[in-house]
Short mmCIF file of C-alpha atoms in Angstrom, two decimals:
data_model
loop_
_atom_site.label_atom_id
_atom_site.label_comp_id
_atom_site.label_asym_id
_atom_site.label_seq_id
_atom_site.Cartn_x
_atom_site.Cartn_y
_atom_site.Cartn_z
CA MET X 1 -18.10 -35.30 -19.69
CA ASN X 2 -21.28 -33.40 -18.77
CA SER X 3 -21.55 -30.41 -16.36
CA PHE X 4 -22.62 -32.74 -13.47
CA ASP X 5 -19.55 -34.88 -13.93
CA ILE X 6 -17.40 -31.83 -14.07
CA ASP X 7 -18.92 -30.50 -10.89
CA ARG X 8 -18.26 -33.76 -9.08
CA LEU X 9 -14.59 -33.71 -10.31
CA LYS X 10 -14.15 -30.11 -9.15
CA ALA X 11 -15.59 -31.08 -5.72
CA ARG X 12 -13.20 -34.06 -5.44
CA PHE X 13 -10.28 -31.77 -6.35
CA ALA X 14 -11.31 -28.98 -3.96
CA THR X 15 -11.35 -31.50 -1.08
CA GLY X 16 -8.04 -33.06 -2.00
CA GLY X 17 -9.59 -36.35 -3.35
CA ILE X 18 -7.78 -36.01 -6.63
CA SER X 19 -4.48 -34.36 -7.60
CA ARG X 20 -4.08 -31.26 -9.73
CA ARG X 21 -2.48 -33.34 -12.43
CA ARG X 22 -5.39 -35.97 -12.52
CA PHE X 23 -7.88 -33.16 -12.50
CA MET X 24 -6.28 -31.36 -15.46
CA GLN X 25 -5.93 -34.66 -17.36
CA ALA X 26 -9.58 -35.46 -16.91
CA LEU X 27 -10.70 -32.02 -18.02
CA LEU X 28 -8.46 -32.03 -21.07
CA ALA X 29 -9.79 -35.46 -21.94
CA SER X 30 -13.31 -34.00 -21.86
CA GLY X 31 -12.36 -31.44 -24.53
CA ALA X 32 -11.52 -28.51 -22.32
CA THR X 33 -8.66 -26.20 -23.46
CA VAL X 34 -5.60 -25.80 -21.26
CA SER X 35 -6.65 -22.35 -20.24
CA ALA X 36 -10.18 -23.42 -19.40
CA ALA X 37 -8.91 -26.30 -17.42
CA SER X 38 -6.55 -24.03 -15.42
CA ILE X 39 -9.43 -21.64 -14.75
CA MET X 40 -11.64 -24.49 -13.44
CA ALA X 41 -8.78 -25.80 -11.41
CA GLY X 42 -8.42 -22.48 -9.75
CA GLN X 43 -12.16 -22.15 -9.20
CA ALA X 44 -12.27 -25.61 -7.69
CA ARG X 45 -9.41 -24.87 -5.35
CA ALA X 46 -10.87 -21.48 -4.39
CA ALA X 47 -14.34 -23.01 -3.67
CA THR X 48 -13.68 -24.44 -0.27
CA PRO X 49 -10.91 -22.91 1.92
CA ASN X 50 -8.90 -25.49 3.96
CA ARG X 51 -7.74 -24.88 7.50
CA GLY X 52 -4.26 -25.76 8.66
CA GLY X 53 -0.53 -25.45 8.11
CA THR X 54 2.00 -22.73 8.61
CA ILE X 55 2.61 -20.27 5.74
CA ARG X 56 6.12 -18.84 5.33
CA ILE X 57 6.36 -15.48 3.70
CA GLY X 58 9.40 -13.50 2.55
CA LYS X 59 8.99 -9.77 2.41
CA GLY X 60 11.30 -7.43 0.71
CA HIS X 61 10.99 -4.92 3.47
CA GLY X 62 11.56 -4.65 7.21
CA GLN X 63 14.40 -3.09 9.15
CA THR X 64 15.95 -3.24 12.60
CA THR X 65 14.43 0.19 13.48
CA ASP X 66 10.80 -1.12 13.18
CA THR X 67 8.57 -0.83 16.23
CA MET X 68 5.13 -1.86 17.36
CA ASN X 69 4.08 1.76 17.29
CA PRO X 70 1.56 1.75 14.39
CA GLY X 71 1.83 5.53 13.84
CA THR X 72 5.49 5.22 12.71
CA ALA X 73 5.12 2.11 10.51
CA GLU X 74 6.36 2.90 6.99
CA ASN X 75 7.07 -0.34 5.12
CA GLY X 76 5.19 -3.26 3.62
CA TYR X 77 6.46 -5.70 6.12
CA MET X 78 4.86 -3.66 9.04
CA VAL X 79 1.67 -3.15 7.06
CA ASN X 80 1.27 -6.86 6.70
CA LEU X 81 2.17 -7.61 10.31
CA LEU X 82 -0.04 -4.89 11.83
CA GLN X 83 -3.02 -5.96 9.79
CA SER X 84 -2.50 -9.55 10.75
CA PHE X 85 -2.73 -9.26 14.51
CA HIS X 86 -4.67 -5.94 14.95
CA GLY X 87 -8.30 -5.09 14.27
CA TYR X 88 -9.53 -1.97 12.55
CA MET X 89 -12.88 -0.17 12.62
CA THR X 90 -13.19 -0.50 8.90
CA GLU X 91 -11.40 -2.55 6.17
CA VAL X 92 -10.75 -2.20 2.52
CA ALA X 93 -12.30 -5.20 0.72
CA PRO X 94 -10.55 -6.92 -2.24
CA ASP X 95 -12.72 -5.03 -4.64
CA GLY X 96 -11.65 -1.66 -3.27
CA SER X 97 -14.94 -1.08 -1.48
CA LEU X 98 -15.21 -0.40 2.31
CA SER X 99 -16.28 -3.26 4.57
CA ALA X 100 -17.10 -3.49 8.24
CA GLY X 101 -14.48 -4.43 10.73
CA ILE X 102 -14.64 -3.83 14.48
CA ALA X 103 -17.42 -1.30 13.58
CA GLU X 104 -20.42 -3.19 12.17
CA SER X 105 -22.18 -0.05 10.95
CA TRP X 106 -21.78 3.72 10.72
CA GLU X 107 -23.82 6.68 9.65
CA ALA X 108 -23.10 10.45 9.03
CA SER X 109 -25.00 13.56 9.68
CA ALA X 110 -26.37 15.41 6.62
CA ASP X 111 -23.26 17.70 6.58
CA GLY X 112 -20.82 14.87 7.02
CA LYS X 113 -19.29 16.48 10.21
CA THR X 114 -20.72 13.94 12.77
CA TRP X 115 -20.07 10.17 12.20
CA SER X 116 -21.66 7.57 14.56
CA PHE X 117 -20.13 4.11 14.68
CA LYS X 118 -21.55 1.01 16.30
CA LEU X 119 -19.07 -1.62 17.57
CA ARG X 120 -19.62 -5.20 16.70
CA PRO X 121 -20.60 -7.33 19.70
CA GLY X 122 -18.33 -10.17 20.75
CA VAL X 123 -15.08 -8.66 19.60
CA ALA X 124 -12.21 -9.24 22.18
CA PHE X 125 -8.52 -8.66 22.53
CA HIS X 126 -6.15 -11.70 22.61
CA ASN X 127 -6.17 -11.65 26.37
CA GLY X 128 -9.98 -11.94 26.52
CA LYS X 129 -10.82 -8.30 27.25
CA ALA X 130 -13.84 -7.02 25.32
CA VAL X 131 -13.09 -4.19 22.89
CA SER X 132 -14.96 -1.07 24.24
CA PRO X 133 -15.52 2.53 23.02
CA GLU X 134 -12.83 3.70 25.38
CA ASP X 135 -10.24 1.50 23.44
CA VAL X 136 -11.32 3.10 20.29
CA ILE X 137 -11.07 6.59 21.70
CA ALA X 138 -7.57 5.99 23.17
CA SER X 139 -6.38 4.43 20.02
CA ILE X 140 -7.48 7.32 17.84
CA ASN X 141 -6.14 9.83 20.34
CA HIS X 142 -2.72 8.25 20.01
CA HIS X 143 -2.47 9.97 16.65
CA ARG X 144 -3.90 13.32 17.67
CA GLY X 145 -2.42 16.31 19.49
CA GLU X 146 0.58 18.59 19.05
CA ASP X 147 3.07 16.03 20.30
CA SER X 148 2.00 13.26 18.04
CA THR X 149 4.68 11.93 15.59
CA SER X 150 2.23 9.59 13.89
CA ALA X 151 1.92 9.46 10.09
CA ALA X 152 -1.76 9.25 10.65
CA LYS X 153 -1.89 12.66 12.43
CA PRO X 154 -3.06 14.56 9.39
CA LEU X 155 -5.71 11.89 8.71
CA VAL X 156 -7.43 12.53 12.10
CA SER X 157 -6.48 16.24 12.50
CA ALA X 158 -10.01 17.25 11.60
CA VAL X 159 -11.46 15.27 14.58
CA THR X 160 -12.39 17.76 17.21
CA ASP X 161 -13.99 15.31 19.65
CA ILE X 162 -14.58 11.67 20.21
CA LYS X 163 -17.08 10.35 22.73
CA ALA X 164 -18.59 7.09 23.78
CA ASP X 165 -22.30 6.53 23.06
CA GLY X 166 -23.44 3.86 25.44
CA ALA X 167 -21.58 0.50 25.63
CA SER X 168 -21.06 0.04 22.00
CA GLY X 169 -21.25 3.44 20.23
CA VAL X 170 -18.44 5.89 19.33
CA VAL X 171 -19.24 9.32 17.92
CA PHE X 172 -16.74 11.43 15.97
CA GLU X 173 -17.15 15.22 15.61
CA LEU X 174 -15.21 16.82 12.70
CA GLU X 175 -14.36 20.43 12.12
CA SER X 176 -15.66 20.01 8.59
CA GLY X 177 -17.47 17.50 6.63
CA ASN X 178 -15.58 14.40 5.38
CA ALA X 179 -17.37 12.10 2.95
CA ASP X 180 -14.57 9.56 3.19
CA PHE X 181 -14.05 9.45 6.94
CA PRO X 182 -14.91 5.73 7.36
CA PHE X 183 -12.13 5.01 4.82
CA THR X 184 -9.76 6.96 7.02
CA LEU X 185 -10.27 4.46 9.89
CA SER X 186 -9.12 1.53 7.61
CA ASP X 187 -5.66 3.08 7.42
CA TYR X 188 -3.04 0.62 8.58
CA HIS X 189 -1.60 3.12 11.11
CA ILE X 190 -4.84 3.26 12.97
CA PRO X 191 -5.57 -0.15 14.55
CA ILE X 192 -7.68 -0.43 17.77
CA GLY X 193 -5.49 -1.37 20.71
CA MET X 194 -6.19 -2.15 24.35
CA SER X 195 -6.26 0.92 26.55
CA GLU X 196 -5.73 1.56 30.17
CA ASP X 197 -6.28 4.98 31.76
CA GLY X 198 -6.88 6.46 28.36
CA LYS X 199 -3.62 5.16 26.81
CA VAL X 200 -2.56 2.33 24.62
CA ASP X 201 0.76 0.46 25.28
CA TRP X 202 1.51 -0.69 21.73
CA THR X 203 4.61 -2.61 22.90
CA THR X 204 2.60 -5.44 24.43
CA GLY X 205 1.73 -6.76 20.91
CA ILE X 206 -1.83 -7.49 22.08
CA GLY X 207 -4.37 -6.92 19.35
CA CYS X 208 -7.83 -8.13 18.45
CA GLY X 209 -7.08 -9.33 14.92
CA ALA X 210 -7.29 -12.79 13.31
CA TYR X 211 -3.85 -13.83 14.45
CA LYS X 212 -1.85 -13.49 17.67
CA LEU X 213 1.69 -12.08 17.73
CA ASP X 214 3.89 -14.68 19.35
CA ASN X 215 7.33 -13.29 18.46
CA PHE X 216 8.68 -10.08 16.81
CA ASP X 217 12.34 -9.59 15.93
CA PRO X 218 12.62 -6.30 14.14
CA GLY X 219 14.10 -6.58 10.68
CA VAL X 220 14.33 -10.34 10.89
CA ARG X 221 10.99 -12.12 11.52
CA ALA X 222 7.65 -12.32 13.21
CA ASP X 223 5.75 -15.41 14.26
CA LEU X 224 1.82 -15.53 14.42
CA SER X 225 -0.79 -18.06 15.41
CA ARG X 226 -4.52 -18.10 14.71
CA ASN X 227 -6.80 -16.33 17.12
CA ASP X 228 -9.40 -19.05 17.59
CA ASP X 229 -11.73 -16.51 19.27
CA HIS X 230 -11.84 -14.08 16.39
CA TRP X 231 -15.31 -12.90 15.32
CA ASP X 232 -14.97 -13.74 11.64
CA LEU X 233 -13.29 -17.17 11.45
CA ASP X 234 -15.75 -18.34 8.71
CA ASN X 235 -14.12 -15.97 6.25
CA ARG X 236 -10.49 -15.60 7.33
CA ALA X 237 -7.50 -16.97 9.24
CA PHE X 238 -7.34 -20.35 7.44
CA PHE X 239 -3.69 -21.01 8.29
CA ASP X 240 -2.77 -22.31 11.75
CA SER X 241 0.23 -19.98 11.96
CA ALA X 242 2.46 -17.81 9.88
CA GLU X 243 6.16 -16.87 9.64
CA LEU X 244 6.79 -13.45 8.27
CA LEU X 245 10.39 -13.07 7.31
CA ALA X 246 12.25 -9.84 6.34
CA ILE X 247 14.47 -10.69 3.32
CA THR X 248 15.31 -7.43 1.55
CA ASP X 249 17.65 -9.19 -0.97
CA ALA X 250 15.51 -10.12 -4.03
CA ASN X 251 17.81 -13.02 -5.05
CA ALA X 252 17.72 -14.52 -1.58
CA ARG X 253 13.84 -14.29 -1.45
CA THR X 254 13.48 -15.96 -4.82
CA SER X 255 16.08 -18.67 -4.11
CA ALA X 256 14.35 -19.50 -0.86
CA MET X 257 10.95 -19.97 -2.60
CA VAL X 258 12.43 -21.99 -5.48
CA ALA X 259 14.06 -24.26 -2.85
CA GLY X 260 10.74 -24.68 -1.12
CA ASP X 261 11.85 -22.87 2.01
CA LEU X 262 9.13 -20.10 1.52
CA ASP X 263 5.53 -20.40 0.30
CA ALA X 264 5.21 -16.76 -0.93
CA ILE X 265 7.43 -13.79 -1.66
CA ASP X 266 6.58 -10.22 -2.60
CA ARG X 267 8.52 -7.76 -4.88
CA ILE X 268 9.75 -10.35 -7.33
CA ASP X 269 12.87 -9.15 -9.31
CA LEU X 270 11.34 -8.16 -12.64
CA LYS X 271 14.57 -8.82 -14.29
CA THR X 272 14.14 -12.51 -13.55
CA VAL X 273 10.35 -12.83 -13.61
CA GLU X 274 10.11 -14.81 -16.77
CA ARG X 275 12.55 -17.33 -15.49
CA ILE X 276 10.64 -17.63 -12.25
CA LYS X 277 7.41 -18.24 -14.24
CA ALA X 278 9.03 -21.27 -15.79
CA VAL X 279 9.86 -22.85 -12.51
CA PRO X 280 7.51 -25.74 -11.87
CA GLY X 281 5.31 -25.24 -8.78
CA ILE X 282 5.45 -21.53 -8.62
CA THR X 283 2.80 -19.07 -9.73
CA VAL X 284 3.58 -15.35 -10.44
CA HIS X 285 0.84 -12.86 -9.81
CA SER X 286 0.61 -9.36 -11.33
CA ILE X 287 -1.88 -7.01 -9.84
CA PRO X 288 -2.30 -3.44 -11.08
CA GLY X 289 -3.03 -0.95 -8.32
CA THR X 290 -2.09 2.37 -6.72
CA GLN X 291 1.59 1.51 -6.17
CA HIS X 292 3.89 4.18 -7.59
CA PHE X 293 7.73 4.69 -7.68
CA THR X 294 8.99 8.18 -7.27
CA PHE X 295 11.92 10.53 -6.78
CA GLU X 296 11.28 13.16 -4.05
CA MET X 297 12.97 16.55 -3.94
CA MET X 298 12.87 18.73 -0.72
CA CYS X 299 11.35 21.98 -1.80
CA THR X 300 12.88 23.77 1.17
CA SER X 301 16.51 22.81 0.27
CA ASP X 302 18.41 24.51 -2.57
CA PRO X 303 18.37 24.04 -5.52
CA TYR X 304 14.92 22.45 -5.24
CA THR X 305 13.32 25.63 -3.89
CA ASP X 306 13.19 26.80 -7.53
CA VAL X 307 10.11 25.54 -9.29
CA ASN X 308 11.91 25.86 -12.65
CA LEU X 309 14.60 23.49 -11.50
CA ARG X 310 11.97 21.07 -10.32
CA MET X 311 10.24 21.22 -13.70
CA ALA X 312 13.59 20.70 -15.46
CA LEU X 313 13.96 17.42 -13.47
CA LYS X 314 10.50 16.38 -14.50
CA TYR X 315 11.19 16.80 -18.14
CA ALA X 316 14.58 15.19 -17.85
CA ILE X 317 13.37 11.73 -16.97
CA ASP X 318 12.37 9.10 -19.59
CA ARG X 319 9.28 7.60 -18.10
CA GLN X 320 8.62 5.01 -20.84
CA GLU X 321 12.28 3.83 -20.39
CA MET X 322 11.71 3.41 -16.82
CA VAL X 323 8.55 1.26 -17.39
CA ASP X 324 10.37 -0.80 -20.01
CA LYS X 325 13.65 -1.38 -18.20
CA ILE X 326 12.79 -1.21 -14.54
CA LEU X 327 9.23 -2.63 -14.47
CA PHE X 328 9.70 -4.69 -17.62
CA GLY X 329 6.29 -3.66 -18.80
CA TYR X 330 4.59 -4.45 -15.37
CA GLY X 331 3.19 -0.98 -14.99
CA VAL X 332 2.38 2.29 -16.71
CA VAL X 333 3.92 5.85 -16.83
CA GLY X 334 3.10 8.37 -14.21
CA ASN X 335 2.47 12.01 -14.44
CA ASP X 336 4.12 13.44 -11.25
CA HIS X 337 1.10 13.01 -9.01
CA PRO X 338 0.17 10.02 -6.88
CA ILE X 339 -3.40 9.21 -8.23
CA GLY X 340 -3.63 6.09 -10.24
CA GLN X 341 -5.56 5.53 -13.47
CA GLY X 342 -8.06 3.26 -11.81
CA GLN X 343 -8.99 5.72 -9.06
CA ARG X 344 -12.26 7.44 -8.81
CA TYR X 345 -10.94 11.02 -9.51
CA PHE X 346 -7.97 10.39 -11.75
CA ASN X 347 -7.40 13.43 -13.95
CA LYS X 348 -7.57 11.91 -17.28
CA ASP X 349 -7.53 15.43 -18.91
CA LEU X 350 -4.11 16.34 -17.65
CA PRO X 351 -1.53 16.21 -20.51
CA GLN X 352 0.95 13.42 -19.99
CA ARG X 353 4.41 14.78 -19.39
CA GLU X 354 6.92 13.34 -21.77
CA TYR X 355 10.69 13.15 -21.75
CA ASP X 356 11.90 16.39 -23.40
CA PRO X 357 15.56 17.53 -22.87
CA ASP X 358 14.90 20.79 -24.62
CA LYS X 359 12.11 21.78 -22.26
CA ALA X 360 14.36 20.73 -19.40
CA LYS X 361 17.10 23.01 -20.67
CA PHE X 362 14.46 25.82 -21.00
CA HIS X 363 13.57 25.59 -17.38
CA MET X 364 17.17 25.28 -16.45
CA LYS X 365 17.84 28.68 -18.13
CA GLU X 366 14.69 30.13 -16.41
CA ALA X 367 16.36 28.98 -13.17
CA GLY X 368 19.61 30.80 -14.27
CA LEU X 369 21.47 27.61 -14.80
CA ASP X 370 23.39 26.07 -17.69
CA SER X 371 24.21 22.92 -15.77
CA ILE X 372 24.01 21.62 -12.32
CA ASP X 373 25.46 18.67 -10.20
CA ILE X 374 22.93 16.76 -8.10
CA ASP X 375 23.11 13.83 -5.68
CA LEU X 376 20.23 11.28 -5.86
CA SER X 377 20.01 8.63 -3.09
CA ALA X 378 18.57 5.24 -3.78
CA ALA X 379 18.47 1.69 -2.47
CA ASP X 380 16.53 -1.49 -3.33
CA ALA X 381 14.65 -0.83 -0.01
CA ALA X 382 12.96 2.03 -1.83
CA PHE X 383 11.94 -0.25 -4.64
CA ALA X 384 13.35 -3.15 -6.57
CA GLY X 385 15.57 -1.61 -9.30
CA ALA X 386 15.77 1.78 -7.59
CA VAL X 387 19.47 2.09 -8.02
CA ASP X 388 19.17 1.09 -11.63
CA ALA X 389 16.38 3.57 -12.07
CA ALA X 390 18.66 6.34 -10.68
CA VAL X 391 21.37 5.41 -13.17
CA LEU X 392 18.90 5.62 -16.04
CA TYR X 393 17.75 9.02 -14.74
CA GLN X 394 21.43 10.07 -14.66
CA ALA X 395 21.77 9.22 -18.34
CA SER X 396 18.65 10.92 -19.46
CA ALA X 397 19.12 14.08 -17.43
CA ALA X 398 22.65 14.59 -18.65
CA LYS X 399 21.30 15.57 -22.06
CA ALA X 400 19.74 18.62 -20.39
CA GLY X 401 22.91 19.57 -18.54
CA ILE X 402 21.72 18.05 -15.26
CA ASN X 403 24.57 15.87 -13.81
CA ILE X 404 22.97 13.36 -11.44
CA LYS X 405 25.23 11.31 -9.20
CA ALA X 406 23.44 8.09 -8.26
CA ILE X 407 24.31 7.19 -4.61
CA ARG X 408 23.54 3.66 -3.47
CA GLU X 409 22.49 3.81 0.15
CA PRO X 410 22.24 0.87 2.66
CA ASN X 411 18.88 -1.03 2.65
CA ASP X 412 18.79 -1.16 6.44
CA GLY X 413 17.77 2.20 7.87
CA TYR X 414 16.79 3.66 4.63
CA TRP X 415 13.40 4.80 5.76
CA THR X 416 14.92 6.45 8.94
CA ASP X 417 18.31 7.73 7.75
CA VAL X 418 17.63 8.62 4.11
CA TRP X 419 13.98 9.13 3.17
CA ASN X 420 12.59 12.35 4.70
CA VAL X 421 16.15 13.22 5.64
CA LYS X 422 18.25 13.70 2.41
CA PRO X 423 17.01 16.12 -0.20
CA PHE X 424 16.69 13.93 -3.26
CA VAL X 425 15.64 10.34 -2.81
CA ALA X 426 14.03 7.38 -4.45
CA VAL X 427 10.72 6.34 -2.71
CA TYR X 428 7.93 3.82 -3.15
CA TRP X 429 4.24 4.47 -2.19
CA GLY X 430 1.52 1.91 -1.94
CA GLY X 431 -0.97 4.60 -2.61
CA ARG X 432 -4.24 4.92 -0.67
CA PRO X 433 -7.79 3.70 -1.61
CA VAL X 434 -9.09 7.36 -1.75
CA GLU X 435 -7.61 10.61 -2.98
CA ASP X 436 -8.02 12.43 0.31
CA GLN X 437 -5.90 9.91 2.22
CA MET X 438 -3.01 10.04 -0.23
CA PHE X 439 -2.92 13.87 -0.39
CA SER X 440 -3.48 14.25 3.39
CA THR X 441 -0.79 11.75 4.27
CA ALA X 442 2.00 13.01 1.93
CA TYR X 443 1.33 16.35 0.36
CA GLN X 444 -0.62 18.57 2.76
CA SER X 445 1.61 21.38 4.21
CA GLY X 446 3.54 20.31 7.22
CA VAL X 447 2.38 16.71 7.66
CA PRO X 448 5.17 14.27 8.92
CA TRP X 449 5.26 12.19 5.73
CA ASN X 450 5.44 15.20 3.39
CA GLY X 451 9.07 14.24 2.41
CA THR X 452 9.09 16.94 -0.31
CA ARG X 453 8.38 19.63 2.33
CA TRP X 454 6.19 21.13 -0.34
CA SER X 455 3.60 23.77 0.51
CA ASN X 456 0.94 25.21 -1.62
CA ALA X 457 -1.90 27.32 -0.13
CA ARG X 458 -4.34 26.59 -3.09
CA PHE X 459 -3.66 22.90 -2.78
CA ASP X 460 -4.28 22.93 0.90
CA GLU X 461 -7.51 25.00 0.39
CA LEU X 462 -8.89 22.57 -2.03
CA LEU X 463 -7.93 19.54 0.07
CA ILE X 464 -10.19 20.83 2.87
CA LYS X 465 -12.97 21.75 0.49
CA ALA X 466 -12.94 18.46 -1.43
CA ARG X 467 -12.98 16.49 1.77
CA ALA X 468 -16.13 18.12 2.91
CA GLU X 469 -17.93 18.26 -0.51
CA LEU X 470 -20.65 15.61 -0.84
CA ASP X 471 -21.43 16.40 -4.47
CA ASP X 472 -19.48 13.92 -6.58
CA ASP X 473 -19.08 16.21 -9.64
CA LYS X 474 -17.80 19.21 -7.50
CA ARG X 475 -15.26 16.89 -5.77
CA ARG X 476 -14.00 15.68 -9.10
CA VAL X 477 -13.27 19.17 -10.34
CA MET X 478 -11.32 19.97 -7.11
CA TYR X 479 -9.39 16.78 -7.21
CA TYR X 480 -8.51 17.34 -10.83
CA GLU X 481 -7.01 20.75 -10.01
CA MET X 482 -5.14 19.39 -7.11
CA GLN X 483 -3.45 16.73 -9.31
CA GLU X 484 -2.49 19.51 -11.83
CA ILE X 485 -1.10 21.78 -9.14
CA LEU X 486 1.09 18.95 -7.71
CA SER X 487 2.27 17.92 -11.07
CA ASN X 488 3.40 21.33 -12.08
CA ASP X 489 4.54 22.82 -8.87
CA GLY X 490 5.34 20.04 -6.43
CA GLY X 491 8.71 18.39 -5.62
CA LEU X 492 7.45 15.01 -6.77
CA VAL X 493 8.74 13.20 -9.88
CA ALA X 494 6.45 10.22 -10.31
CA PRO X 495 7.56 8.39 -13.47
CA MET X 496 5.76 5.09 -13.08
CA PHE X 497 2.97 3.17 -11.45
CA ALA X 498 4.00 -0.42 -10.81
CA SER X 499 1.84 -3.49 -10.70
CA TYR X 500 2.21 -5.69 -7.58
CA VAL X 501 4.19 -8.68 -8.73
CA PHE X 502 4.50 -11.51 -6.13
CA GLY X 503 4.90 -15.28 -6.25
CA THR X 504 3.26 -18.18 -4.52
CA ARG X 505 3.92 -21.90 -4.53
CA ASP X 506 1.20 -24.04 -5.88
CA ASN X 507 0.24 -25.28 -2.45
CA VAL X 508 -0.99 -21.72 -1.66
CA VAL X 509 -4.50 -20.85 -2.85
CA THR X 510 -5.50 -17.18 -3.47
CA PRO X 511 -9.01 -15.89 -3.72
CA ALA X 512 -10.67 -15.31 -7.00
CA GLN X 513 -10.27 -11.51 -6.38
CA ILE X 514 -7.04 -10.15 -4.87
CA GLY X 515 -6.92 -6.81 -3.24
CA SER X 516 -4.95 -3.93 -5.17
CA ASN X 517 -4.80 -1.42 -2.44
CA TRP X 518 -1.43 -2.96 -1.24
CA ASP X 519 0.84 -5.74 -2.17
CA MET X 520 -0.02 -9.35 -1.52
CA ASP X 521 -3.73 -8.98 -1.43
CA GLY X 522 -3.89 -5.61 0.32
CA GLU X 523 -1.18 -6.93 2.75
CA ARG X 524 -3.92 -9.29 4.21
CA CYS X 525 -2.50 -12.45 2.57
CA ILE X 526 -2.03 -14.32 5.91
CA GLU X 527 -5.74 -13.96 6.86
CA ARG X 528 -7.15 -14.37 3.33
CA TRP X 529 -5.18 -17.20 1.75
CA TRP X 530 -5.02 -20.86 2.47
CA PHE X 531 -3.24 -24.12 1.52
CA ALA X 532 -4.74 -26.44 -1.03
#
């Protein structure tokens, strides 16, 4: 079989003129290996996206306390939902670069303090109203001000003024330069909503995204249908509709997909992943990214006010054991900061902290302690295997005289009643595409999502300087130091970075490149995937 014949065969397969089995048989008969045939099958399927059908997705997140307020969203279910029916000024592309969204272009002043964005013509909300600069201004202002409870407040705190520039321009004035400001506007908390009298009523569920929100039952399900007037239908929104289901129990999610009741699930239970791989008709995807699983201590609550006790807890955890037994190898060890190995300013020179009970005992003595009893709260809502991870931590820490009591918390309400409330808890973070976003969201002094309540003047100083610095080498030096400060002083125990492991049925086609900034293709699977 020559290349022309193979191309014709791939075209027939891509358009449904031949089954996958017949396609594979023909390629193998031509002398292709199984792996090569599988790759060509994937390429053929990915070549021409099809339109139609309803995708059913099971998410291992979602709770009854979820609301449409984007500023308070804090789990993967809501990230996926918000990005499906809302539009954003900018978007993170599958390769991690920044792409245009509602804003078709932007430019900065020489000092990075003034950013001018031009809105894309023809973008409208689901009720037909055109998106205006006033909508952008009201949407950003929702996260600003002293009374704001938004998790995005620290991201836009440097904005001193926003003003319209004609019918399609928006100008942001910042108190200091920010080389990554366009990335900031891609954050899932900051969609552009429809305004009236300078305010946005988020409860309406009206967005300008690729899908319309037809129904939302918090902690249960959401139903969406394609927005046939979206500006980018050539490149997204191939499904006619979508059902997004909150199923926090991993066994229930998996069983539903195996039975054919779901087309895709996230957060596959890694204890059973090899068995799932063996199920005919299911593909398991593993995507390395910025996701990390942590244990957070509140540095304002005793005994975590003592940096030596915090250091003892960091030396008392067996990171490799966590990767082996909780992630089953689908990840790498962490070093008590939130920057992943693939990120631009990852501090590769920072010595990797290892499990060392003797060093933990040393820091315990420096804290004036021979032993201590500590409660650690965890639930599978934090991350799959979080309770098991807490039990492993309990065993490794006991060798240093640290007696951890692993407390299983309810899944529902974990993010409102446990995280950011109790003093020592299990947490998952999806990470952020740039270092400034991650640090500003969770570790700057006083920000709402600083669950550790940690405050360090030098860290805050560097955060502001690095944000404004346009010289790449100088920025790297500052971000390196920030990772070292947080690792050695902060209330964060970050033992592992976890790959995103999710499953799809074979009728679901994923693009050749899958986003790694969040789970399930940057939580944009509904608008990026299609049915074969």
